[in-house]
Tab-separated table of C-alpha atoms in Angstrom:
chain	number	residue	atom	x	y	z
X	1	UNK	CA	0.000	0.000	0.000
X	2	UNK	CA	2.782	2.473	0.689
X	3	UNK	CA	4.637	1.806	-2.238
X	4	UNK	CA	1.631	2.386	-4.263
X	5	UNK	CA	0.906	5.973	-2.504
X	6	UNK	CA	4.644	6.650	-2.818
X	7	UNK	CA	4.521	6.090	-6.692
X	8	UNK	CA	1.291	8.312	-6.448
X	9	UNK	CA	3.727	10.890	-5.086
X	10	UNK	CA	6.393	10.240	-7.497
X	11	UNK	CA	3.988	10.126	-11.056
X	12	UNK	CA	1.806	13.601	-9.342
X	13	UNK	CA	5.775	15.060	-8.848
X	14	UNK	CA	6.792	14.730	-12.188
X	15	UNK	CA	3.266	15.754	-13.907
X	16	UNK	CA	3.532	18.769	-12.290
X	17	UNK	CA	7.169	19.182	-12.816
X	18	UNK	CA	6.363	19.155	-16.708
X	19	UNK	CA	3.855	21.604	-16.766
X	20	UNK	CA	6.133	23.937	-15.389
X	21	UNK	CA	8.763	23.276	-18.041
X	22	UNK	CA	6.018	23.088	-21.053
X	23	UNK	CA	4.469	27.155	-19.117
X	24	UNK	CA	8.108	28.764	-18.859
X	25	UNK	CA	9.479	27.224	-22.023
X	26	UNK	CA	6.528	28.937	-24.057
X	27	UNK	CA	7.632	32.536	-23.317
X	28	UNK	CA	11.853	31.558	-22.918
X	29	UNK	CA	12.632	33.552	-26.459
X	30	UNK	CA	9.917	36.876	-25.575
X	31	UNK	CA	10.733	40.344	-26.093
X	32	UNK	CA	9.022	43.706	-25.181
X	33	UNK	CA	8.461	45.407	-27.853
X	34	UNK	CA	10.744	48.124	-26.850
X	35	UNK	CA	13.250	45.942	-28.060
X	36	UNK	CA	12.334	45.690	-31.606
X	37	UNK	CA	11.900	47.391	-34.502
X	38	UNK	CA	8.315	46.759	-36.154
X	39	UNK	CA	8.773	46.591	-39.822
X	40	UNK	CA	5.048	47.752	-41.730
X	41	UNK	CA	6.512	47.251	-45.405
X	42	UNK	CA	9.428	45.316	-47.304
X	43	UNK	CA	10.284	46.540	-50.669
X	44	UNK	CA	12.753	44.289	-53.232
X	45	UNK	CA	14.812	45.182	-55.848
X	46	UNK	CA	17.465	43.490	-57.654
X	47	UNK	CA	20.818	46.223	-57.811
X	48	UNK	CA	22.431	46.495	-60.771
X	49	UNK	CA	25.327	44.315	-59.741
X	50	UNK	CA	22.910	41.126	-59.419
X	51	UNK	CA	22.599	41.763	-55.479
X	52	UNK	CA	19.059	41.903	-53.239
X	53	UNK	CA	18.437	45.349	-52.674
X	54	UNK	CA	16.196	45.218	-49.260
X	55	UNK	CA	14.369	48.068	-47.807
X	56	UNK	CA	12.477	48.070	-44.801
X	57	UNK	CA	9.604	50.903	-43.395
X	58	UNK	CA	9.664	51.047	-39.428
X	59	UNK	CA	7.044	52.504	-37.328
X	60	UNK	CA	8.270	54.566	-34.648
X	61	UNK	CA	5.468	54.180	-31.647
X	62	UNK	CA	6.206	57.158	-30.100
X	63	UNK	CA	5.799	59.670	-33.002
X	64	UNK	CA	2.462	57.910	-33.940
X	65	UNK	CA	1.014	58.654	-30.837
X	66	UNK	CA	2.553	62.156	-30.586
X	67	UNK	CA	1.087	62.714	-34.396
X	68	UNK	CA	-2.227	61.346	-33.461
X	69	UNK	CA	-2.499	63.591	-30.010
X	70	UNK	CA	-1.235	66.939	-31.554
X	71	UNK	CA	1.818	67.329	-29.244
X	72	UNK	CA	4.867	69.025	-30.485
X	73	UNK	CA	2.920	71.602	-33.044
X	74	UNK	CA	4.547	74.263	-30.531
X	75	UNK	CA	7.579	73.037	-29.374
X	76	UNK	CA	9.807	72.150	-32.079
X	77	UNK	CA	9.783	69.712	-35.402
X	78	UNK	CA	7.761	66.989	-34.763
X	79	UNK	CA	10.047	63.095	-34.803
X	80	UNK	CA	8.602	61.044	-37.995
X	81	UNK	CA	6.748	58.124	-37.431
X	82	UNK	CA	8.071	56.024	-39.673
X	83	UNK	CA	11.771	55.792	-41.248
X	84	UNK	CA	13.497	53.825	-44.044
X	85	UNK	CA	16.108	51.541	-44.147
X	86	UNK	CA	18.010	50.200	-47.198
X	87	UNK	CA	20.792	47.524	-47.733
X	88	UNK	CA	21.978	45.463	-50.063
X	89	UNK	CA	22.714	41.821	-49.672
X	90	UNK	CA	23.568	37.922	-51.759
X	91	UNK	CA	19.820	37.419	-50.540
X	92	UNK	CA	16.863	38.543	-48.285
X	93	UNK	CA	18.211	36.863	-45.272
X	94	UNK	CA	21.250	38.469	-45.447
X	95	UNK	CA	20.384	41.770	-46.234
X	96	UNK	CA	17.874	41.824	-43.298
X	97	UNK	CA	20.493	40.367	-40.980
X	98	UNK	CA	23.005	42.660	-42.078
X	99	UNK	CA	20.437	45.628	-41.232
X	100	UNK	CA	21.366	45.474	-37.786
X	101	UNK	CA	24.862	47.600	-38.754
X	102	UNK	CA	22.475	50.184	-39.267
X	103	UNK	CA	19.416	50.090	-36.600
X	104	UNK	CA	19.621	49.455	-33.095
X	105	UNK	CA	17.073	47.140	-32.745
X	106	UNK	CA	16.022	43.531	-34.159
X	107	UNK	CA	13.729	43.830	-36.907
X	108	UNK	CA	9.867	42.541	-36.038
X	109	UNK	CA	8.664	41.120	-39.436
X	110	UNK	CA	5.105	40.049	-37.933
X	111	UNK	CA	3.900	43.623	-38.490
X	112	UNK	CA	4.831	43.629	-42.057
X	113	UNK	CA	1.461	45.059	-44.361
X	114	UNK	CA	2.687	45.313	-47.674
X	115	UNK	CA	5.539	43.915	-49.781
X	116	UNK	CA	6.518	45.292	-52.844
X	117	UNK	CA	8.366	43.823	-55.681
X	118	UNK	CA	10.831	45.834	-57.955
X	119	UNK	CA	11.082	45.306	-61.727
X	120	UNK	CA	14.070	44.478	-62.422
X	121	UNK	CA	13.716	41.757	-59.761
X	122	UNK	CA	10.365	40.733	-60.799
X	123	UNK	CA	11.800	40.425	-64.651
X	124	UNK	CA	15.143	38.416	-63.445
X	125	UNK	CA	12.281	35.717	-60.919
X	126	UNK	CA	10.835	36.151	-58.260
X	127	UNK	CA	10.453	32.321	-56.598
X	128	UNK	CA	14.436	32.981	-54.994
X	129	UNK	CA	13.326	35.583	-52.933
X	130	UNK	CA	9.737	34.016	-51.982
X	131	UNK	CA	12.051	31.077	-50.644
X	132	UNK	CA	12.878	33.245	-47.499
X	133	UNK	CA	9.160	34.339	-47.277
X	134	UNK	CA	8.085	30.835	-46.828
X	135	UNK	CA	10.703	30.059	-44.281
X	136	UNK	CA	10.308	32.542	-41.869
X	137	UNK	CA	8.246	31.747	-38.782
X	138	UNK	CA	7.743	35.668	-38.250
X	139	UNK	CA	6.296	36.360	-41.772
X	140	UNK	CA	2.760	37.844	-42.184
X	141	UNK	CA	1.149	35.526	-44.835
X	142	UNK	CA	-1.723	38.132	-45.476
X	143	UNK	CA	0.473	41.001	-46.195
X	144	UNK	CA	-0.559	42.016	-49.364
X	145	UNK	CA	1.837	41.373	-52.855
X	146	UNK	CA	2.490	44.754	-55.362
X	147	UNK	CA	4.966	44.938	-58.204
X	148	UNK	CA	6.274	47.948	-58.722
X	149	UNK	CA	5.997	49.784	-61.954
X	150	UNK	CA	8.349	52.767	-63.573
X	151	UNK	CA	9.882	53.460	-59.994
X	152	UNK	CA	11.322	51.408	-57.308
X	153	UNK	CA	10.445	50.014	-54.000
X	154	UNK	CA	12.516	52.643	-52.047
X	155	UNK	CA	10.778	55.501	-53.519
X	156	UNK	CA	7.562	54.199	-53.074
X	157	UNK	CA	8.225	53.517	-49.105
X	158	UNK	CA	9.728	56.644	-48.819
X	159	UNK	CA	6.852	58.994	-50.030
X	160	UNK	CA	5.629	61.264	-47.149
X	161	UNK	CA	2.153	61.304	-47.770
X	162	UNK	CA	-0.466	63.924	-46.371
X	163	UNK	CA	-3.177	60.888	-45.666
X	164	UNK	CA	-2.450	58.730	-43.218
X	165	UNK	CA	0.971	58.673	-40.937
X	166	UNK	CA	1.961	54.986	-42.102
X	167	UNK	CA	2.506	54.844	-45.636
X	168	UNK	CA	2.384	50.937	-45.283
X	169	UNK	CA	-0.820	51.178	-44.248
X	170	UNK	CA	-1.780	54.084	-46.718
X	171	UNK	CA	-1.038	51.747	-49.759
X	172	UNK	CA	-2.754	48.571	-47.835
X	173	UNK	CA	-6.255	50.386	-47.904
X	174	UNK	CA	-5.748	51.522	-51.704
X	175	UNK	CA	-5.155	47.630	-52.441
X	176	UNK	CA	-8.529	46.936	-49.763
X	177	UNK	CA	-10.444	49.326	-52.203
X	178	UNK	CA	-10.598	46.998	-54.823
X	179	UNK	CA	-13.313	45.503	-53.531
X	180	UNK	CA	-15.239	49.416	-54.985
X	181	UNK	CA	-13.298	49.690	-58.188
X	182	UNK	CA	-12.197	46.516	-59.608
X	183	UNK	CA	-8.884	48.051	-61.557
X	184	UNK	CA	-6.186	45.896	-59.112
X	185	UNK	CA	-5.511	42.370	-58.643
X	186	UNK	CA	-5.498	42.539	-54.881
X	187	UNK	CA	-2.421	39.223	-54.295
X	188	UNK	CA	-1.910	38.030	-50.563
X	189	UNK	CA	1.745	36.442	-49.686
X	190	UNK	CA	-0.064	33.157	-49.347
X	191	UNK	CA	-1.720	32.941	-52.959
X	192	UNK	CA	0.902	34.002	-54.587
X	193	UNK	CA	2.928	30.975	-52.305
X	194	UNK	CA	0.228	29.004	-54.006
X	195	UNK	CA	-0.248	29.985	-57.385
X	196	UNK	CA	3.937	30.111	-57.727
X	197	UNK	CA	3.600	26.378	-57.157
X	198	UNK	CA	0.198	25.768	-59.542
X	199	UNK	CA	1.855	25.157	-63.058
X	200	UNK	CA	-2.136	25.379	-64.334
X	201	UNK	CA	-2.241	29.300	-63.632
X	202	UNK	CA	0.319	31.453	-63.344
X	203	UNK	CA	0.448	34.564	-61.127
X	204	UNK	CA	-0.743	37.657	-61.396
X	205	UNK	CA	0.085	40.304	-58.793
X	206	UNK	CA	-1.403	43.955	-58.639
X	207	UNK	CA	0.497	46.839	-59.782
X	208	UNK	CA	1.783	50.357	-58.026
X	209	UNK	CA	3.151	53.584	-59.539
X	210	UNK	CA	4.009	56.835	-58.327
X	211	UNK	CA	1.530	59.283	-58.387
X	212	UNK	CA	2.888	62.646	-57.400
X	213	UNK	CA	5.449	63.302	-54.505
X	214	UNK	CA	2.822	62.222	-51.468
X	215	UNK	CA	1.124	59.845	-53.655
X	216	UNK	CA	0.460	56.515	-54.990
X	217	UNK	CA	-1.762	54.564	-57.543
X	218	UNK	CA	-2.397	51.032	-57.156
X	219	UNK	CA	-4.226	50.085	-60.380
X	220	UNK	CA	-4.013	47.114	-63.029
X	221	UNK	CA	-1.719	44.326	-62.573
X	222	UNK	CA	1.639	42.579	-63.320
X	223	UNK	CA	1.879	39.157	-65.134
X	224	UNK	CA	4.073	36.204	-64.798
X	225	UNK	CA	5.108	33.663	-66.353
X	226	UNK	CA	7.187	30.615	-64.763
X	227	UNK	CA	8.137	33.070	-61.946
X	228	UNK	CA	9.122	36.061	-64.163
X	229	UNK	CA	7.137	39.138	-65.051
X	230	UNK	CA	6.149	38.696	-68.860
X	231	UNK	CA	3.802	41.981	-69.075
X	232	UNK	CA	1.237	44.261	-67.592
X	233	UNK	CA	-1.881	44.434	-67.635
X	234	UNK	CA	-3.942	48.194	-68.133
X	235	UNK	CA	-6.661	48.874	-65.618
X	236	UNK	CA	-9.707	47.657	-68.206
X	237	UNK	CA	-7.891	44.763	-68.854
X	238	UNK	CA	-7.575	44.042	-65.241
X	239	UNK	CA	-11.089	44.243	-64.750
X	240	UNK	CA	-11.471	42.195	-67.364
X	241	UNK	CA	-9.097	39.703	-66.316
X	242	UNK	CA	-11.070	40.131	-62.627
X	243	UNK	CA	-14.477	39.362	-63.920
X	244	UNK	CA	-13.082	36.142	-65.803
X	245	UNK	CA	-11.635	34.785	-62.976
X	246	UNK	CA	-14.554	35.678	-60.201
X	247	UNK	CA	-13.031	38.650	-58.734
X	248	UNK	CA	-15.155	41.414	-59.400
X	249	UNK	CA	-17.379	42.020	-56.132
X	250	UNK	CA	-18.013	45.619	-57.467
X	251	UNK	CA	-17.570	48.450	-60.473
X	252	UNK	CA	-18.505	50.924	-62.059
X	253	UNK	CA	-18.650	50.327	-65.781
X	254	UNK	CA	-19.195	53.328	-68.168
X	255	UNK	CA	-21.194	52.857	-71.634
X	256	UNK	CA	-22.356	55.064	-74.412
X	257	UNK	CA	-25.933	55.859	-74.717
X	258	UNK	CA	-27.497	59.065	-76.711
X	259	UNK	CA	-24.764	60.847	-77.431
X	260	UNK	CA	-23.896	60.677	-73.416
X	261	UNK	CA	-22.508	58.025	-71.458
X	262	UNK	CA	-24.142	56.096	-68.887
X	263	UNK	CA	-22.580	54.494	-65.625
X	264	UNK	CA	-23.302	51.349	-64.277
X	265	UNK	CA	-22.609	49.961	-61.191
X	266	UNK	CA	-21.818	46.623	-60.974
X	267	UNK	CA	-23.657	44.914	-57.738
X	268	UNK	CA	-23.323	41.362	-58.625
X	269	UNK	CA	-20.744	38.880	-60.682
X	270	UNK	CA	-20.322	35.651	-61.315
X	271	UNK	CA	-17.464	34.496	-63.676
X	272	UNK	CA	-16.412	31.339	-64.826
X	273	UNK	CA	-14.040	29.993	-67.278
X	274	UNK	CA	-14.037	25.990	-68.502
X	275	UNK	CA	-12.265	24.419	-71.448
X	276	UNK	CA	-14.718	22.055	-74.066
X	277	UNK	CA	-12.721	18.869	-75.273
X	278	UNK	CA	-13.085	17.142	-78.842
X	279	UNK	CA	-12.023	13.969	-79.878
X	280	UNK	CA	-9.707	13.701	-76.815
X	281	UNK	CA	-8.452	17.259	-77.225
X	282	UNK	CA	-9.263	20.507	-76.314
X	283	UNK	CA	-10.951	22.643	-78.209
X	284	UNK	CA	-12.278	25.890	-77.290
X	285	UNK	CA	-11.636	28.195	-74.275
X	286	UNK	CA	-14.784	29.492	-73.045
X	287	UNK	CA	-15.767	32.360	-70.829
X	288	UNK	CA	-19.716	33.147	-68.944
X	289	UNK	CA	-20.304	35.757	-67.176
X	290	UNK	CA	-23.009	36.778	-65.183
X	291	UNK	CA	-24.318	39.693	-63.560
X	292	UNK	CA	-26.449	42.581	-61.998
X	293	UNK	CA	-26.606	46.081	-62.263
X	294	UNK	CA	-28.008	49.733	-61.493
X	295	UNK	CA	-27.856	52.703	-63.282
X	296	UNK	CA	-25.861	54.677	-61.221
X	297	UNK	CA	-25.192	58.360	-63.479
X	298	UNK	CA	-26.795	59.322	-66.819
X	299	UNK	CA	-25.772	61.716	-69.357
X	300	UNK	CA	-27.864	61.971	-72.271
X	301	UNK	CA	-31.405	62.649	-73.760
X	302	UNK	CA	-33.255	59.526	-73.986
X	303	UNK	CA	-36.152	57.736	-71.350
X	304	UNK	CA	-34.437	54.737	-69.427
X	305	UNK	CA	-38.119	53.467	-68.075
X	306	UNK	CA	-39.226	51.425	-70.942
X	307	UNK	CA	-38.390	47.968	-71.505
X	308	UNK	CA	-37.177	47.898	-75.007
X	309	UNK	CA	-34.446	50.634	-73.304
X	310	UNK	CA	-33.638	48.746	-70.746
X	311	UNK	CA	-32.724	45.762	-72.762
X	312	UNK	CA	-30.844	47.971	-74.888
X	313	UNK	CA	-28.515	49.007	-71.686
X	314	UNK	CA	-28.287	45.341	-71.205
X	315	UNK	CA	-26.642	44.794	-74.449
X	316	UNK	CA	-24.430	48.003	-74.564
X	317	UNK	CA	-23.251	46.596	-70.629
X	318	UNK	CA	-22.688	42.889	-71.784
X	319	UNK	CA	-20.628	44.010	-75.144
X	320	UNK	CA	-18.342	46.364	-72.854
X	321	UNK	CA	-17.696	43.642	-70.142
X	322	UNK	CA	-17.018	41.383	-73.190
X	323	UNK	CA	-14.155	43.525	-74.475
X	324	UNK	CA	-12.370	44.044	-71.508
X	325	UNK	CA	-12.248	40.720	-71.408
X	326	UNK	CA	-10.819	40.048	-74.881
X	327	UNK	CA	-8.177	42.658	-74.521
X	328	UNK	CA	-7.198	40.346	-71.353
X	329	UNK	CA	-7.299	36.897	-73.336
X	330	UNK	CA	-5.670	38.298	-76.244
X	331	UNK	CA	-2.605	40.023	-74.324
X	332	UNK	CA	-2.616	36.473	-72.080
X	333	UNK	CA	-2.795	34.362	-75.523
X	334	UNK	CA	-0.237	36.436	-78.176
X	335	UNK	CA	1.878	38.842	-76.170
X	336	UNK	CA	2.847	36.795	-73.025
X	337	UNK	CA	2.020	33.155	-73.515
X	338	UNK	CA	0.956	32.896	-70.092
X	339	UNK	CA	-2.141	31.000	-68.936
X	340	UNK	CA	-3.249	33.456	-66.039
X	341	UNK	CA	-6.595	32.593	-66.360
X	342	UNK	CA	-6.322	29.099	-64.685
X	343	UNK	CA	-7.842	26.847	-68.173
X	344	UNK	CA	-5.143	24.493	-67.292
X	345	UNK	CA	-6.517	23.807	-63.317
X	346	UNK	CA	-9.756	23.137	-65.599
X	347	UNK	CA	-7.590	20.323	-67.084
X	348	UNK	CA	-5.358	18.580	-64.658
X	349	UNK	CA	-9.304	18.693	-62.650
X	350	UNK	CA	-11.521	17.152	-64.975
X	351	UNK	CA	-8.882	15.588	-67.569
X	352	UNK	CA	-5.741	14.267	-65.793
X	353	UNK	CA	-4.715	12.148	-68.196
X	354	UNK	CA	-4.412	14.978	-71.025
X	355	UNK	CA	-3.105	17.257	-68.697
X	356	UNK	CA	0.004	14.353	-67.984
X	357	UNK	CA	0.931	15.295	-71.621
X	358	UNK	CA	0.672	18.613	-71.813
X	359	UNK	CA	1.834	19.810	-68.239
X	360	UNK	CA	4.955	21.039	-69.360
X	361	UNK	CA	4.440	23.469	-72.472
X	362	UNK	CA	0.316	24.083	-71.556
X	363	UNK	CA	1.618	27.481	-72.393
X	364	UNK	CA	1.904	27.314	-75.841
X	365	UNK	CA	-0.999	25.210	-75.993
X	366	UNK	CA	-3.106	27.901	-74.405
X	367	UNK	CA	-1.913	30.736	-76.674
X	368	UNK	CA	-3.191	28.721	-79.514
X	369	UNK	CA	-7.050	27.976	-78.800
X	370	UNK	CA	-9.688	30.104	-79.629
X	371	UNK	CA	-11.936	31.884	-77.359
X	372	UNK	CA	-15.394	32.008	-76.668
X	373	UNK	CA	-16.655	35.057	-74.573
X	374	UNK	CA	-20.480	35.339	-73.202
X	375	UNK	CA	-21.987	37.943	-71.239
X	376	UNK	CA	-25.268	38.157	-69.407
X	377	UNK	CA	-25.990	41.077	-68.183
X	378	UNK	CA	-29.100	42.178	-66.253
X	379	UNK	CA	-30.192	45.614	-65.125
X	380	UNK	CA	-31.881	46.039	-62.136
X	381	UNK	CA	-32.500	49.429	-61.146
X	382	UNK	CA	-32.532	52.822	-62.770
X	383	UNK	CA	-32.731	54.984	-59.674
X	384	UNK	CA	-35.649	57.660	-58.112
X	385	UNK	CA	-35.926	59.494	-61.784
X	386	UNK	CA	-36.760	57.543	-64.490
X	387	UNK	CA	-35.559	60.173	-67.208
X	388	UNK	CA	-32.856	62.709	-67.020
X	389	UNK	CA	-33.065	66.499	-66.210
X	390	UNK	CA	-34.162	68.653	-69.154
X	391	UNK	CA	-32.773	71.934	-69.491
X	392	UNK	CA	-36.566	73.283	-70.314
């Protein structure tokens, strides 16, 4: 009997013995957040001497809070709350490490909101530098993806702009307003992991310029082929490319009418793209789209409330949606052989066997087959005033 209570003892000893190692060892590696430097944005570039160019944004805490609280108007120039750091490195690991020659403080990568992608690096491949991305225990994997466009990642993190106090977070909502507009490929760290690795659709990443000295523009899109950036994409063929692929939640679509112009607002999309086989081979590429949507400005002369007119508006919508998505196809198909559409996940889906053969140069198949685009469009509202204001 006492041995038994005595291995109680022993087996109660040691139970609690571990949960005290598994509670402490959980926290052994914190640090306060005094102690690092909270990175908001990464920018890329490949230097001209074949090195990774790295720049990091850093909040600075303190100045946010004195910005947001009005302090130091009176007594002096106010600190910035963010700063840039640059350095150039063999690759993204090193360059980061490296950093510390330069800051005081670790850098936090956690906080990270954007990343953007230069040219030059995006042209040479990206799927090097994603490598470290994927590694990383500290990396944000919803940070949002931008290539940039006729500038550099540098200049673009170090714009001062008049909006908000973070330009991380100023570029993050631009990319967030997609959702309204529909002119940006809006790319997440952890699709692009995915589609990098998908060799039935290649990636597509949203584009940013500069704008002005304080500003941006995140509109139309970067595409890629095999890791490398191929070609852009204009901001109608971006929508275009968006509605084909089931990414258009919401836009406004302009279309003659009357000598005017009429704008529609797009409320609801559906897109869907499939791939019809003959004789054991495909065939045709098609494209359906459908969708809803409200007259939301009119300029012209003529009466929107009958239903003959209405059907007309229909038409004019579904032929306009239809173009912007054959200027997509066509610059996918002919200029950059590059399947960004996702017909070949159609294939290795429903047709494995095919898509065994034709895996490794799908491609060129693609560029070859031709194209059927169809567009329902519906209207559903035409506002409180049925015809437009009359001058008389």
């Amino acid at each position: 009997m006492r041995r038994k209570v005595k291995l109680f003892r022993i087996t109660a000893m040691l139970a609690v013995l571990c949960l005290v190692l598994l509670i402490l060892s959980g926290c052994w590696n914190n640090r306060d957040l005094s102690e690092l430097n909270m990175v908001t944005a990464l920018g890329i570039e490949r230097s001209e001497d074949g090195k990774v160019l790295v720049t990091v944004q850093v909040v600075e805490p303190a100045a946010i809070q004195s910005t947001a609280s009005g302090k130091g108007k009176g007594g002096g120039e106010q600190p910035k709350p963010v700063f840039t750091v640059s350095y150039k490195g063999e690759t993204v690991f090193d360059a980061l490490r490296s950093m510390l020659s330069q800051v005081d403080k670790r850098l936090f990568l956690s906080t990270t909101q954007v990343l953007i992608l230069g040219e030059r690096l995006s042209k040479d491949g990206i799927v090097g530098v994603l490598d470290f991305f994927q590694r990383d225990h500290e990396v944000e994997y919803e940070m949002d993806v931008l290539v940039a466009k006729d500038t550099t990642p540098t200049e673009l993190l170090q714009i001062e702009n008049d909006i908000d106090p973070i330009p991380a977070v100023y570029i993050k909502k631009t990319v967030e307003n997609t959702v309204s507009r529909a002119k940006v490929k809006r790319t997440m760290l952890i699709d692009l992991i995915k589609d990098i690795g998908n060799s039935g659709r290649q990636p597509v990443i949203g584009q940013i310029t500069k704008a002005g000295e304080k500003v941006v523009r995140t509109e139309g899109a970067a595409a890629f082929k095999d890791g490398k950036l191929v070609g852009w994409l204009g901001p109608y063929a971006t929508r275009g490319f968006l509605f084909a692929t089931d990414k258009v939640k919401s836009a406004i679509v302009n279309i003659p009418a009357d000598d005017g112009k009429i704008s529609m607002e797009i409320i609801r999309s559906k897109g869907k793209v499939d791939i019809k086989f003959e004789n054991g081979n495909p065939a045709l590429l098609t494209v359906q789209i459908s969708l809803e949507a409200n007259v939301g400005e009119y300029e012209g002369e003529g009466k929107l409330a009958s239903p003959d007119a209405l059907h007309k508006l229909e038409e004019i919508l579904g032929e306009e949606i239809k173009k912007e998505i054959g200027i997509a196809i066509k610059l996918a198909q002919k200029e950059y052989s590059s399947d960004i559409f996702g017909f070949g996940e159609q294939i290795h889906k429903y047709h494995p066997q095919y898509w065994k053969k034709v895996e490794n140069n799908w491609d060129d198949v693609f560029s070859n087959l031709p194209v059927e685009i169809k567009v329902d469009a519906k209207v559903r509202r035409t506002g409180v005033i049925k015809d437009p204001i009359k001058k008389d």
